[in-house]
Amino acid sequence: MKRALFPIAAAALALSGCASEALAAENVVAAPAAKRFANEGLGLKTAVFAGGCFWGVEGVFSHVKGVKSAVSGYHGGNAATATYDQTNTGVTGHAEAVRIVYDPKVVRYDELLRIFFSVVADPTLYNRQGPDRGSQYRAALVPVNAEQRKVASAYLKQMEASGKWSSPIVTKVERYKKFYEAEEYHQDFMIRNPTHGYIRRWDKPKVAALKRLYPSHYRAKFVRN
C-alpha cells in the first residue's frame, strides 16, 4: 500500500521543502585529507550527518564503498515533531539528517567527513543549503561516540585553517539526541525518483562529483536500505 501511494506523496512534495528545483549545482571543494584519523575499532559503526535536503545526503553516501545503509530522518527535536510537515516549519529543532552504517575497515569516519564537505554540504552556509532555507536545512555533524566527536572537532578546525573556503566555517558539532526515521516515501528517494527535477539538477551532480574526486571511494551501485 505504501508503494502504491508513493507517487502521490512524492508529487505533493513539489509544493514545499527540499522538492523545490535548484537553479545550479553546489560548488565542489576538494576538502583536505584529515590529519587526525578516526580509530573506532572493529565492527560496523553508525554516523549521523545533516547537510540540507536529506535526499542528496542519503544519495551520495549510498554510493560510498563501505557504507552498508543510509537512512533519511530527523535529528535535534523530539518525537512529537519528527514528521516532514512539522520539521518543514523550521521551528521544531529538527534538521533533516541521514544515519549511515559503515565499515571503518573500508571507509573511516574522517574520510566520510572529507566526502561530506567536498560534495554534499557547504560548511559556510548558515541554516541553509542550496535553494533550501531554514534551520531544518542546517549542516551539522552529529557524532555518536567520543572518537567521532574528537575527529569531527579537529577536522572543522583544520578546515578553517586550510584556506579552502573564502568564508568562515559555520557548521557545528551537535550533541546526539535521538534519530527519527523519516517517512517511507523519503527513503532511497534518489534511486526511486531518478527523473525528479530536484534530483536531476541538484543531487545527481553531487554523485558525479563523488565519482570524479574520490574514485577509490565511489561505488556505482546504490545501496538500498
XYZ file of C-alpha atoms in Angstrom:
225
model
C 0.000 0.000 0.000
C 2.799 2.423 0.811
C 4.410 1.791 -2.559
C 1.082 2.442 -4.279
C 0.761 5.788 -2.504
C 4.376 6.749 -3.093
C 3.987 8.640 -6.426
C 1.193 10.766 -4.937
C 3.223 11.608 -1.847
C 6.284 12.420 -3.908
C 4.312 14.688 -6.201
C 2.905 16.567 -3.229
C 6.432 17.379 -2.097
C 6.928 19.525 -5.179
C 4.974 22.254 -3.417
C 7.269 22.682 -0.425
C 10.521 21.830 1.314
C 13.506 20.328 -0.420
C 11.471 19.485 -3.512
C 11.802 22.971 -4.991
C 14.104 22.853 -8.005
C 17.616 24.176 -7.684
C 18.970 26.545 -10.301
C 22.547 25.265 -10.194
C 24.607 22.599 -8.517
C 26.539 23.240 -5.338
C 30.136 24.327 -5.523
C 32.509 21.389 -5.253
C 35.501 21.881 -2.954
C 38.299 19.356 -2.637
C 38.354 19.279 1.151
C 41.702 18.454 2.776
C 42.506 14.952 3.943
C 42.071 14.764 7.690
C 45.221 14.992 9.786
C 43.528 13.109 12.607
C 42.421 9.640 11.533
C 39.415 8.020 13.179
C 40.131 4.934 15.240
C 36.774 3.373 16.040
C 37.866 -0.228 16.290
C 36.321 -3.244 14.595
C 32.738 -3.838 13.567
C 30.132 -1.734 11.810
C 29.713 1.838 13.040
C 26.970 4.461 12.863
C 27.262 8.143 11.991
C 24.733 10.964 11.564
C 25.105 13.882 9.157
C 22.822 16.847 8.499
C 23.515 18.665 5.255
C 20.420 20.215 3.738
C 17.778 18.154 1.961
C 18.276 14.576 3.070
C 17.651 13.151 -0.402
C 21.088 14.228 -1.605
C 22.933 13.368 1.602
C 21.462 9.877 1.509
C 22.099 9.618 -2.222
C 25.803 10.425 -2.015
C 26.543 8.166 0.951
C 24.602 5.348 -0.728
C 27.315 5.397 -3.412
C 30.263 5.252 -0.983
C 32.121 1.961 -0.630
C 31.886 0.607 2.894
C 28.518 2.227 3.617
C 26.019 -0.527 4.406
C 22.892 1.624 4.748
C 21.816 5.261 4.618
C 18.504 6.256 6.192
C 16.844 9.670 5.938
C 15.351 11.126 9.093
C 15.177 13.909 11.626
C 17.513 14.877 14.440
C 17.542 17.624 17.065
C 13.920 17.828 18.144
C 11.539 15.447 19.869
C 9.406 12.516 18.803
C 6.182 14.518 18.624
C 7.544 16.763 15.867
C 9.558 14.187 13.904
C 7.487 14.408 10.740
C 8.210 16.032 7.394
C 5.369 18.541 7.613
C 6.315 19.696 11.107
C 10.078 19.719 10.516
C 9.496 21.779 7.380
C 8.211 24.658 9.546
C 11.771 25.240 10.774
C 10.745 25.636 14.427
C 10.973 22.062 15.734
C 14.723 21.952 16.354
C 14.992 19.064 13.921
C 17.360 19.031 10.982
C 16.857 16.776 8.001
C 19.591 14.226 8.631
C 20.910 10.890 7.462
C 22.050 7.978 9.606
C 24.610 5.780 7.932
C 26.044 2.432 8.935
C 29.548 1.839 7.624
C 32.530 -0.478 7.871
C 35.541 1.507 9.178
C 37.861 -1.064 7.626
C 36.669 0.199 4.215
C 35.929 3.866 4.899
C 36.894 5.712 8.071
C 34.803 8.393 9.752
C 37.349 11.090 8.852
C 37.086 10.038 5.207
C 33.313 10.359 5.403
C 33.789 13.891 6.738
C 36.012 14.771 3.806
C 33.473 13.442 1.304
C 30.643 15.248 3.090
C 32.292 18.671 2.937
C 33.656 18.159 -0.575
C 30.495 17.242 -2.426
C 27.481 17.251 -0.064
C 27.356 20.338 2.157
C 28.776 23.854 2.062
C 30.141 24.462 5.593
C 29.994 28.256 5.180
C 26.185 28.454 4.868
C 24.097 29.130 7.984
C 20.676 27.478 8.227
C 20.532 26.769 4.521
C 21.955 24.643 1.751
C 21.492 25.413 -1.905
C 17.928 26.575 -2.600
C 16.618 25.381 0.770
C 16.239 27.823 3.672
C 15.549 27.264 7.352
C 17.151 25.697 10.400
C 15.917 22.293 9.240
C 18.434 22.541 6.390
C 21.455 23.396 8.527
C 24.689 21.494 8.054
C 25.780 19.744 11.237
C 27.966 16.892 12.382
C 26.331 14.622 14.944
C 28.933 12.295 16.494
C 27.550 9.228 18.223
C 30.685 8.419 20.229
C 33.682 10.154 21.791
C 36.078 9.251 18.986
C 33.815 10.713 16.329
C 33.402 13.907 18.369
C 37.176 14.370 18.665
C 37.718 13.703 14.963
C 34.856 15.992 13.908
C 36.023 18.872 16.096
C 39.611 18.529 14.871
C 38.510 18.408 11.255
C 36.393 21.562 11.499
C 39.410 23.411 12.920
C 41.598 22.008 10.152
C 39.077 23.139 7.537
C 39.014 26.660 8.934
C 42.796 26.879 8.781
C 43.067 25.336 5.322
C 42.041 28.394 3.311
C 39.911 26.185 1.044
C 36.816 28.244 1.793
C 36.682 32.012 1.374
C 34.028 32.447 4.080
C 34.104 31.322 7.730
C 33.145 27.748 8.593
C 29.791 27.827 10.406
C 28.971 24.115 10.561
C 28.807 22.911 14.173
C 29.159 19.666 16.059
C 25.810 18.876 17.679
C 25.182 16.582 20.617
C 23.478 13.358 19.617
C 19.926 13.127 20.924
C 17.786 10.636 19.024
C 17.436 9.939 15.334
C 13.917 9.510 13.980
C 13.463 7.781 10.639
C 11.635 9.804 8.008
C 8.508 8.670 6.224
C 8.876 5.685 3.911
C 8.454 7.733 0.747
C 11.647 9.694 1.563
C 13.813 6.575 1.769
C 16.022 5.735 -1.231
C 14.490 8.783 -2.889
C 17.220 9.294 -5.472
C 17.118 5.763 -6.853
C 13.315 5.635 -6.791
C 12.854 9.050 -8.417
C 15.775 9.478 -10.837
C 13.912 11.965 -13.070
C 12.643 14.217 -10.266
C 13.631 17.810 -11.049
C 15.449 18.358 -7.747
C 17.361 15.097 -8.048
C 18.459 15.789 -11.624
C 19.541 19.379 -11.096
C 20.879 19.212 -7.560
C 21.752 15.756 -6.287
C 22.998 13.823 -9.309
C 25.830 16.370 -9.743
C 26.916 15.551 -6.183
C 27.197 11.867 -7.013
C 29.111 12.733 -10.184
C 31.495 14.866 -8.094
C 31.990 11.968 -5.683
C 32.973 9.726 -8.579
C 35.318 12.354 -10.016
C 37.047 13.436 -6.794
C 37.111 10.146 -4.900
C 37.063 7.279 -7.416
C 38.522 4.849 -4.880
C 35.561 5.503 -2.577
C 32.893 5.550 -5.276
C 30.565 2.605 -5.784
C 28.361 2.608 -8.885
C 25.618 0.566 -7.252
C 23.242 2.465 -4.968
C 22.945 0.631 -1.663
C 19.298 0.437 -0.698
C 18.059 0.402 2.890
